[in-house]
Amino acid sequence: MTADTPDADDETTSDRTAVATDGDLAEREHALRDREEPYARATVVRREPPVSANVGDRALVTANGDLHGWVGGAACAQSRVASEARAAIAEGEPRLIGLAPDPDDVDRPGLAAFPMMCHSEGTLEIFVEPMIPATRLLVVGDSPIARSLVTLATELDVEIAVVDPDAAAADLPDRATVISTLEPDEIADAVGAGPFVVVASMGEYDARGVAAGVLADAPYVGLVASDSRADEVVERAAGLLDRDPDAVREAVTNPAGVDISATTGPEIATSLLAELIDVRADSETTVASGSGSSGGSADGESTDAGDADATAEAPDSGGTDATDDSTSADERVTDPVCGMAVDPADSASVAHDGTTYYFCCHGCADSFRTDPDEYLATDEEAMESA
């Protein structure tokens, strides 16, 4: 069986010189996994020539939209795949996308169809699969609250580790592991970077648990303690770390858990788990948007991931005043041809009637340059209908 020959256009030739080999992609994927960074796999699953990509061609897309590999040229597929991969990472759900000169030709349930902007006008279907690192939960202590939390957490997709020098693996649910050391640096090394931490040893080794959470750069360190005891724990943890107590206090959530009027151990554990779920959702959205990690609520109130400023608002227009040089590299505008959100700092551009328009690729820029009124009229109609 003979594969179709890729289009020999300029874009294909220049793009293919930088294509990563399977070995390069495997090495990059291992590195992303080792750093526990979210990413997405993109694989070509169907093609109709003329297109430069073949079935089985693949790429990796990082959380900030960097694409490594080959799924077609910049005008044909790369910008759309990068955008859809970021959305898939943020939502944690795979998606199938289709690119065709007329999106209606491939549109069907389960597939998101988009226009193919490449001059070759072939068709591609690409499966995008987000790869999200497993969430790790570190529970410090053997109190009734700690035990209830471990039991409840086994119902979630999390890796659980318990700090308890007297516990044995047989005493815990199958999915939980035991960390028997009480040295903060050893605990942090054992659990890895960025775990969610709940400290509930009821005073036995709370300070060591808090110190371990700080060392592990935990996005959430919940401390089950009264206000007065929490202050004491923070001071002792700061002493163990030789750090400013105020900095340690900022990393700790106390009171921990959402307010559900909980009184029993299982009820308090439920409130803690609810807060963990909320903070995790907020943290994953923030990481997927390339903004770093976020911590939990410092006042014990329920956090609201829906209020997080992790996702930038969609830009209103693809154009900026041609005389305005103040556009930030972080601001995105809309490609008036294909609707992609693009960064003006490194995008193709066309000046028209005193306004500069930005594009995901030179293919879109050329289409606009040929007949700008066609795309501006479409944009105005969309604004009027809204």
mmCIF file of C-alpha atoms in Angstrom, residues 27-333:
data_model
loop_
_atom_site.group_PDB
_atom_site.id
_atom_site.type_symbol
_atom_site.label_atom_id
_atom_site.label_comp_id
_atom_site.label_asym_id
_atom_site.label_seq_id
_atom_site.Cartn_x
_atom_site.Cartn_y
_atom_site.Cartn_z
ATOM 1 C CA GLU A 27 11.533 11.838 24.474
ATOM 2 C CA ARG A 28 9.489 15.029 24.745
ATOM 3 C CA GLU A 29 6.467 13.115 26.038
ATOM 4 C CA HIS A 30 8.589 11.407 28.688
ATOM 5 C CA ALA A 31 9.907 14.816 29.752
ATOM 6 C CA LEU A 32 6.370 16.225 30.037
ATOM 7 C CA ARG A 33 5.318 13.235 32.117
ATOM 8 C CA ASP A 34 8.375 13.515 34.353
ATOM 9 C CA ARG A 35 7.573 17.188 34.957
ATOM 10 C CA GLU A 36 3.916 16.233 35.434
ATOM 11 C CA GLU A 37 2.773 18.859 32.958
ATOM 12 C CA PRO A 38 -0.561 18.484 31.153
ATOM 13 C CA TYR A 39 -0.377 18.077 27.380
ATOM 14 C CA ALA A 40 -2.388 16.641 24.501
ATOM 15 C CA ARG A 41 -1.699 14.071 21.801
ATOM 16 C CA ALA A 42 -2.994 14.923 18.320
ATOM 17 C CA THR A 43 -3.191 12.130 15.731
ATOM 18 C CA VAL A 44 -4.345 12.269 12.112
ATOM 19 C CA VAL A 45 -7.025 9.558 11.752
ATOM 20 C CA ARG A 46 -8.435 10.386 8.316
ATOM 21 C CA ARG A 47 -7.359 12.346 5.251
ATOM 22 C CA GLU A 48 -8.618 13.218 1.806
ATOM 23 C CA PRO A 49 -5.873 14.471 -0.535
ATOM 24 C CA PRO A 50 -4.454 16.822 -1.434
ATOM 25 C CA VAL A 51 -3.059 17.320 2.081
ATOM 26 C CA SER A 52 0.502 17.023 3.349
ATOM 27 C CA ALA A 53 -0.321 15.016 6.500
ATOM 28 C CA ASN A 54 -0.854 11.250 6.456
ATOM 29 C CA VAL A 55 -2.949 8.994 8.664
ATOM 30 C CA GLY A 56 -0.881 8.262 11.769
ATOM 31 C CA ASP A 57 1.034 11.540 11.713
ATOM 32 C CA ARG A 58 0.981 12.972 15.189
ATOM 33 C CA ALA A 59 2.005 15.852 17.408
ATOM 34 C CA LEU A 60 2.166 16.844 21.050
ATOM 35 C CA VAL A 61 0.648 20.117 22.216
ATOM 36 C CA THR A 62 1.635 21.676 25.548
ATOM 37 C CA ALA A 63 -0.746 23.498 27.865
ATOM 38 C CA ASN A 64 0.382 26.872 26.483
ATOM 39 C CA GLY A 65 -0.244 25.791 22.881
ATOM 40 C CA ASP A 66 3.251 24.863 21.669
ATOM 41 C CA LEU A 67 2.956 22.146 18.992
ATOM 42 C CA HIS A 68 5.699 19.588 18.385
ATOM 43 C CA GLY A 69 5.376 17.081 15.565
ATOM 44 C CA TRP A 70 3.383 17.013 12.348
ATOM 45 C CA VAL A 71 -0.361 17.103 11.663
ATOM 46 C CA GLY A 72 -0.262 19.399 8.627
ATOM 47 C CA GLY A 73 0.995 22.858 7.773
ATOM 48 C CA ALA A 74 0.446 26.071 9.694
ATOM 49 C CA ALA A 75 -2.368 27.182 7.398
ATOM 50 C CA CYS A 76 -3.839 23.692 7.130
ATOM 51 C CA ALA A 77 -4.010 22.415 10.672
ATOM 52 C CA GLN A 78 -1.428 23.508 13.224
ATOM 53 C CA SER A 79 -3.099 26.617 14.630
ATOM 54 C CA ARG A 80 -6.519 24.959 14.884
ATOM 55 C CA VAL A 81 -5.086 21.807 16.472
ATOM 56 C CA ALA A 82 -3.139 23.869 19.012
ATOM 57 C CA SER A 83 -6.261 25.834 19.942
ATOM 58 C CA GLU A 84 -8.450 22.732 20.265
ATOM 59 C CA ALA A 85 -5.752 20.910 22.242
ATOM 60 C CA ARG A 86 -5.616 23.710 24.803
ATOM 61 C CA ALA A 87 -9.391 23.523 25.163
ATOM 62 C CA ALA A 88 -9.231 19.736 25.543
ATOM 63 C CA ILE A 89 -6.600 20.068 28.274
ATOM 64 C CA ALA A 90 -8.702 22.651 30.106
ATOM 65 C CA GLU A 91 -11.813 20.448 29.944
ATOM 66 C CA GLY A 92 -10.023 17.134 30.434
ATOM 67 C CA GLU A 93 -12.009 15.590 27.574
ATOM 68 C CA PRO A 94 -10.831 14.220 24.187
ATOM 69 C CA ARG A 95 -12.269 15.555 20.959
ATOM 70 C CA LEU A 96 -12.364 14.755 17.248
ATOM 71 C CA ILE A 97 -11.940 17.681 14.877
ATOM 72 C CA GLY A 98 -12.410 17.889 11.128
ATOM 73 C CA LEU A 99 -10.893 20.384 8.708
ATOM 74 C CA ALA A 100 -12.439 20.711 5.251
ATOM 75 C CA PRO A 101 -12.935 23.452 2.624
ATOM 76 C CA ASP A 102 -16.643 23.187 3.427
ATOM 77 C CA PRO A 103 -17.022 22.151 7.091
ATOM 78 C CA ASP A 104 -20.528 20.845 6.365
ATOM 79 C CA ASP A 105 -18.942 18.029 4.338
ATOM 80 C CA VAL A 106 -17.456 16.446 7.473
ATOM 81 C CA ASP A 107 -19.813 17.743 10.143
ATOM 82 C CA ARG A 108 -21.472 14.941 12.112
ATOM 83 C CA PRO A 109 -22.259 14.066 15.743
ATOM 84 C CA GLY A 110 -19.095 13.675 17.795
ATOM 85 C CA LEU A 111 -16.937 15.775 15.449
ATOM 86 C CA ALA A 112 -16.225 19.505 15.573
ATOM 87 C CA ALA A 113 -15.878 20.804 12.004
ATOM 88 C CA PHE A 114 -13.795 23.811 10.957
ATOM 89 C CA PRO A 115 -12.830 25.391 7.618
ATOM 90 C CA MET A 116 -9.616 24.206 5.955
ATOM 91 C CA MET A 117 -7.692 27.368 5.141
ATOM 92 C CA CYS A 118 -4.849 25.651 3.254
ATOM 93 C CA HIS A 119 -4.659 26.385 -0.486
ATOM 94 C CA SER A 120 -4.527 22.640 -1.220
ATOM 95 C CA GLU A 121 -8.114 22.384 0.105
ATOM 96 C CA GLY A 122 -7.888 18.779 1.271
ATOM 97 C CA THR A 123 -9.586 17.266 4.311
ATOM 98 C CA LEU A 124 -8.187 16.131 7.655
ATOM 99 C CA GLU A 125 -9.696 14.556 10.741
ATOM 100 C CA ILE A 126 -7.597 14.665 13.892
ATOM 101 C CA PHE A 127 -8.151 13.029 17.269
ATOM 102 C CA VAL A 128 -7.035 15.173 20.207
ATOM 103 C CA GLU A 129 -6.461 13.393 23.522
ATOM 104 C CA PRO A 130 -5.568 15.375 26.669
ATOM 105 C CA MET A 131 -3.086 13.782 29.050
ATOM 106 C CA ILE A 132 -3.645 15.159 32.548
ATOM 107 C CA PRO A 133 -1.259 14.197 35.395
ATOM 108 C CA ALA A 134 -2.869 12.272 38.221
ATOM 109 C CA THR A 135 -3.776 14.313 41.284
ATOM 110 C CA ARG A 136 -1.866 13.347 44.432
ATOM 111 C CA LEU A 137 -3.400 13.708 47.877
ATOM 112 C CA LEU A 138 -1.182 13.671 50.960
ATOM 113 C CA VAL A 139 -3.045 13.046 54.216
ATOM 114 C CA VAL A 140 -0.981 13.698 57.342
ATOM 115 C CA GLY A 141 -2.163 11.868 60.445
ATOM 116 C CA ASP A 142 -4.182 8.914 61.726
ATOM 117 C CA SER A 143 -7.085 10.770 63.307
ATOM 118 C CA PRO A 144 -10.708 9.746 62.603
ATOM 119 C CA ILE A 145 -10.944 12.714 60.217
ATOM 120 C CA ALA A 146 -7.805 11.618 58.361
ATOM 121 C CA ARG A 147 -9.012 8.020 58.071
ATOM 122 C CA SER A 148 -12.435 9.118 56.808
ATOM 123 C CA LEU A 149 -10.820 11.409 54.242
ATOM 124 C CA VAL A 150 -8.651 8.582 52.910
ATOM 125 C CA THR A 151 -11.678 6.303 52.599
ATOM 126 C CA LEU A 152 -13.752 8.919 50.775
ATOM 127 C CA ALA A 153 -10.890 9.929 48.464
ATOM 128 C CA THR A 154 -10.542 6.382 47.110
ATOM 129 C CA GLU A 155 -13.724 7.045 45.118
ATOM 130 C CA LEU A 156 -11.928 9.795 43.169
ATOM 131 C CA ASP A 157 -9.210 9.621 40.538
ATOM 132 C CA VAL A 158 -6.388 10.541 42.920
ATOM 133 C CA GLU A 159 -3.194 8.951 44.195
ATOM 134 C CA ILE A 160 -3.291 8.849 47.994
ATOM 135 C CA ALA A 161 -0.349 8.853 50.391
ATOM 136 C CA VAL A 162 -0.689 8.825 54.171
ATOM 137 C CA VAL A 163 1.951 10.103 56.594
ATOM 138 C CA ASP A 164 1.740 7.879 59.663
ATOM 139 C CA PRO A 165 4.848 6.259 61.180
ATOM 140 C CA ASP A 166 2.730 3.607 62.913
ATOM 141 C CA ALA A 167 0.528 2.598 59.977
ATOM 142 C CA ALA A 168 0.970 -0.387 57.695
ATOM 143 C CA ALA A 169 -0.232 -0.670 54.110
ATOM 144 C CA ALA A 170 -2.640 -3.395 55.200
ATOM 145 C CA ASP A 171 -4.399 -0.877 57.451
ATOM 146 C CA LEU A 172 -5.270 1.388 54.506
ATOM 147 C CA PRO A 173 -7.409 1.092 51.371
ATOM 148 C CA ASP A 174 -5.706 -0.626 48.440
ATOM 149 C CA ARG A 175 -5.060 2.626 46.579
ATOM 150 C CA ALA A 176 -3.271 4.336 49.483
ATOM 151 C CA THR A 177 0.439 4.176 50.253
ATOM 152 C CA VAL A 178 2.209 4.804 53.545
ATOM 153 C CA ILE A 179 4.963 7.339 54.204
ATOM 154 C CA SER A 180 6.473 6.434 57.565
ATOM 155 C CA THR A 181 9.090 9.173 57.867
ATOM 156 C CA LEU A 182 8.338 12.386 59.735
ATOM 157 C CA GLU A 183 11.159 14.422 58.194
ATOM 158 C CA PRO A 184 9.550 17.187 56.086
ATOM 159 C CA ASP A 185 12.096 17.008 53.271
ATOM 160 C CA GLU A 186 11.788 13.219 53.056
ATOM 161 C CA ILE A 187 7.992 13.454 52.982
ATOM 162 C CA ALA A 188 8.181 16.041 50.192
ATOM 163 C CA ASP A 189 10.577 13.867 48.189
ATOM 164 C CA ALA A 190 8.361 10.817 48.646
ATOM 165 C CA VAL A 191 5.150 12.468 47.491
ATOM 166 C CA GLY A 192 6.611 14.587 44.668
ATOM 167 C CA ALA A 193 5.890 18.150 43.621
ATOM 168 C CA GLY A 194 2.471 19.766 43.784
ATOM 169 C CA PRO A 195 0.352 17.430 45.935
ATOM 170 C CA PHE A 196 -2.812 18.507 47.697
ATOM 171 C CA VAL A 197 -2.155 18.249 51.427
ATOM 172 C CA VAL A 198 -4.490 17.834 54.381
ATOM 173 C CA VAL A 199 -2.875 17.932 57.826
ATOM 174 C CA ALA A 200 -5.023 16.247 60.477
ATOM 175 C CA SER A 201 -2.769 14.553 63.029
ATOM 176 C CA MET A 202 -4.488 16.494 65.821
ATOM 177 C CA GLY A 203 -1.264 18.023 67.083
ATOM 178 C CA GLU A 204 1.026 14.991 66.882
ATOM 179 C CA TYR A 205 3.076 16.092 63.866
ATOM 180 C CA ASP A 206 1.003 18.826 62.244
ATOM 181 C CA ALA A 207 3.968 21.202 61.934
ATOM 182 C CA ARG A 208 5.972 18.587 60.050
ATOM 183 C CA GLY A 209 3.047 17.998 57.703
ATOM 184 C CA VAL A 210 2.688 21.712 56.995
ATOM 185 C CA ALA A 211 6.441 22.029 56.416
ATOM 186 C CA ALA A 212 6.357 19.092 53.990
ATOM 187 C CA GLY A 213 3.487 20.692 52.066
ATOM 188 C CA VAL A 214 5.399 23.956 51.737
ATOM 189 C CA LEU A 215 8.541 22.140 50.566
ATOM 190 C CA ALA A 216 6.511 20.211 47.972
ATOM 191 C CA ASP A 217 4.995 23.441 46.557
ATOM 192 C CA ALA A 218 1.512 22.184 47.354
ATOM 193 C CA PRO A 219 -1.281 24.294 45.799
ATOM 194 C CA TYR A 220 -3.373 23.502 48.872
ATOM 195 C CA VAL A 221 -2.304 22.814 52.469
ATOM 196 C CA GLY A 222 -5.400 22.396 54.609
ATOM 197 C CA LEU A 223 -4.830 22.382 58.370
ATOM 198 C CA VAL A 224 -7.513 20.899 60.616
ATOM 199 C CA ALA A 225 -6.978 22.875 63.814
ATOM 200 C CA SER A 226 -8.413 25.659 65.937
ATOM 201 C CA ASP A 227 -7.258 29.205 65.248
ATOM 202 C CA SER A 228 -4.936 29.306 68.249
ATOM 203 C CA ARG A 229 -3.407 25.912 67.531
ATOM 204 C CA ALA A 230 -3.054 26.792 63.842
ATOM 205 C CA ASP A 231 -0.920 29.804 64.776
ATOM 206 C CA GLU A 232 1.301 27.574 66.899
ATOM 207 C CA VAL A 233 1.611 24.984 64.113
ATOM 208 C CA VAL A 234 2.575 27.640 61.578
ATOM 209 C CA GLU A 235 5.251 29.073 63.889
ATOM 210 C CA ARG A 236 6.737 25.618 64.457
ATOM 211 C CA ALA A 237 6.627 24.785 60.739
ATOM 212 C CA ALA A 238 8.392 28.056 59.945
ATOM 213 C CA GLY A 239 11.068 27.132 62.473
ATOM 214 C CA LEU A 240 11.566 23.727 60.851
ATOM 215 C CA LEU A 241 11.911 25.409 57.462
ATOM 216 C CA ASP A 242 13.856 28.438 58.700
ATOM 217 C CA ARG A 243 11.362 30.648 56.871
ATOM 218 C CA ASP A 244 9.247 33.700 57.600
ATOM 219 C CA PRO A 245 6.101 32.595 59.505
ATOM 220 C CA ASP A 246 3.977 34.986 57.440
ATOM 221 C CA ALA A 247 5.074 33.257 54.221
ATOM 222 C CA VAL A 248 4.209 29.854 55.681
ATOM 223 C CA ARG A 249 0.868 31.150 56.926
ATOM 224 C CA GLU A 250 -0.025 32.313 53.400
ATOM 225 C CA ALA A 251 0.442 28.751 52.142
ATOM 226 C CA VAL A 252 -1.923 27.268 54.732
ATOM 227 C CA THR A 253 -5.722 27.109 54.580
ATOM 228 C CA ASN A 254 -7.281 27.244 58.054
ATOM 229 C CA PRO A 255 -10.062 26.657 58.817
ATOM 230 C CA ALA A 256 -9.980 23.945 56.160
ATOM 231 C CA GLY A 257 -13.025 22.614 54.343
ATOM 232 C CA VAL A 258 -16.243 24.208 53.158
ATOM 233 C CA ASP A 259 -18.821 25.289 55.714
ATOM 234 C CA ILE A 260 -21.499 22.549 55.808
ATOM 235 C CA SER A 261 -22.020 22.623 59.594
ATOM 236 C CA ALA A 262 -20.026 19.398 59.878
ATOM 237 C CA THR A 263 -19.523 17.889 63.343
ATOM 238 C CA THR A 264 -18.522 14.224 62.968
ATOM 239 C CA GLY A 265 -15.278 12.895 61.502
ATOM 240 C CA PRO A 266 -16.887 11.688 58.250
ATOM 241 C CA GLU A 267 -18.773 14.973 57.860
ATOM 242 C CA ILE A 268 -15.616 17.040 58.352
ATOM 243 C CA ALA A 269 -13.789 14.770 55.898
ATOM 244 C CA THR A 270 -16.585 15.368 53.391
ATOM 245 C CA SER A 271 -16.200 19.135 53.754
ATOM 246 C CA LEU A 272 -12.444 18.801 53.225
ATOM 247 C CA LEU A 273 -12.924 16.674 50.125
ATOM 248 C CA ALA A 274 -15.396 19.181 48.696
ATOM 249 C CA GLU A 275 -12.853 21.961 49.087
ATOM 250 C CA LEU A 276 -10.127 19.803 47.530
ATOM 251 C CA ILE A 277 -12.313 19.123 44.490
ATOM 252 C CA ASP A 278 -12.998 22.831 44.091
ATOM 253 C CA VAL A 279 -9.363 23.854 44.460
ATOM 254 C CA ARG A 280 -8.246 21.094 42.091
ATOM 255 C CA ALA A 281 -10.664 22.285 39.396
ATOM 256 C CA ASP A 282 -9.404 25.843 39.817
ATOM 257 C CA SER A 283 -5.782 24.687 39.745
ATOM 258 C CA GLU A 284 -6.215 22.541 36.610
ATOM 259 C CA THR A 285 -7.906 25.366 34.728
ATOM 260 C CA THR A 286 -5.152 27.787 35.714
ATOM 261 C CA VAL A 287 -2.376 25.397 34.693
ATOM 262 C CA ALA A 288 -4.096 24.669 31.394
ATOM 263 C CA SER A 289 -4.234 28.389 30.630
ATOM 264 C CA GLY A 290 -0.487 28.663 31.265
ATOM 265 C CA SER A 291 -0.846 30.862 34.338
ATOM 266 C CA GLY A 292 0.739 28.580 36.949
ATOM 267 C CA SER A 293 -0.877 26.973 39.970
ATOM 268 C CA SER A 294 -3.305 28.461 42.439
ATOM 269 C CA GLY A 295 -3.855 27.922 46.116
ATOM 270 C CA GLY A 296 -6.972 27.291 48.112
ATOM 271 C CA SER A 297 -9.221 29.623 50.054
ATOM 272 C CA ALA A 298 -7.422 31.192 52.992
ATOM 273 C CA ASP A 299 -10.543 31.956 54.988
ATOM 274 C CA GLY A 300 -12.161 28.532 54.922
ATOM 275 C CA GLU A 301 -14.990 29.621 52.639
ATOM 276 C CA SER A 302 -15.805 27.554 49.584
ATOM 277 C CA THR A 303 -13.779 28.640 46.589
ATOM 278 C CA ASP A 304 -15.512 29.065 43.241
ATOM 279 C CA ALA A 305 -13.635 27.843 40.176
ATOM 280 C CA GLY A 306 -16.191 29.621 38.011
ATOM 281 C CA ASP A 307 -14.976 32.957 39.349
ATOM 282 C CA ALA A 308 -11.328 32.206 38.635
ATOM 283 C CA ASP A 309 -9.685 34.565 36.191
ATOM 284 C CA ALA A 310 -7.866 31.652 34.552
ATOM 285 C CA THR A 311 -9.408 31.928 31.112
ATOM 286 C CA ALA A 312 -9.052 35.171 29.210
ATOM 287 C CA GLU A 313 -12.147 36.685 27.675
ATOM 288 C CA ALA A 314 -12.526 36.199 23.954
ATOM 289 C CA PRO A 315 -11.333 39.226 22.009
ATOM 290 C CA ASP A 316 -13.963 41.385 20.365
ATOM 291 C CA SER A 317 -12.129 42.174 17.158
ATOM 292 C CA GLY A 318 -9.272 41.032 14.983
ATOM 293 C CA GLY A 319 -8.138 44.547 14.225
ATOM 294 C CA THR A 320 -6.179 47.252 16.004
ATOM 295 C CA ASP A 321 -5.427 50.827 15.090
ATOM 296 C CA ALA A 322 -2.450 50.784 12.736
ATOM 297 C CA THR A 323 -0.845 53.660 14.638
ATOM 298 C CA ASP A 324 -1.196 51.975 18.058
ATOM 299 C CA ASP A 325 2.052 50.324 19.179
ATOM 300 C CA SER A 326 0.841 49.539 22.695
ATOM 301 C CA THR A 327 -0.610 46.071 21.980
ATOM 302 C CA SER A 328 0.678 43.647 24.620
ATOM 303 C CA ALA A 329 2.172 40.319 23.520
ATOM 304 C CA ASP A 330 -0.238 38.586 25.902
ATOM 305 C CA GLU A 331 -3.350 40.086 24.295
ATOM 306 C CA ARG A 332 -5.072 37.923 21.713
ATOM 307 C CA VAL A 333 -7.247 39.061 18.843
#
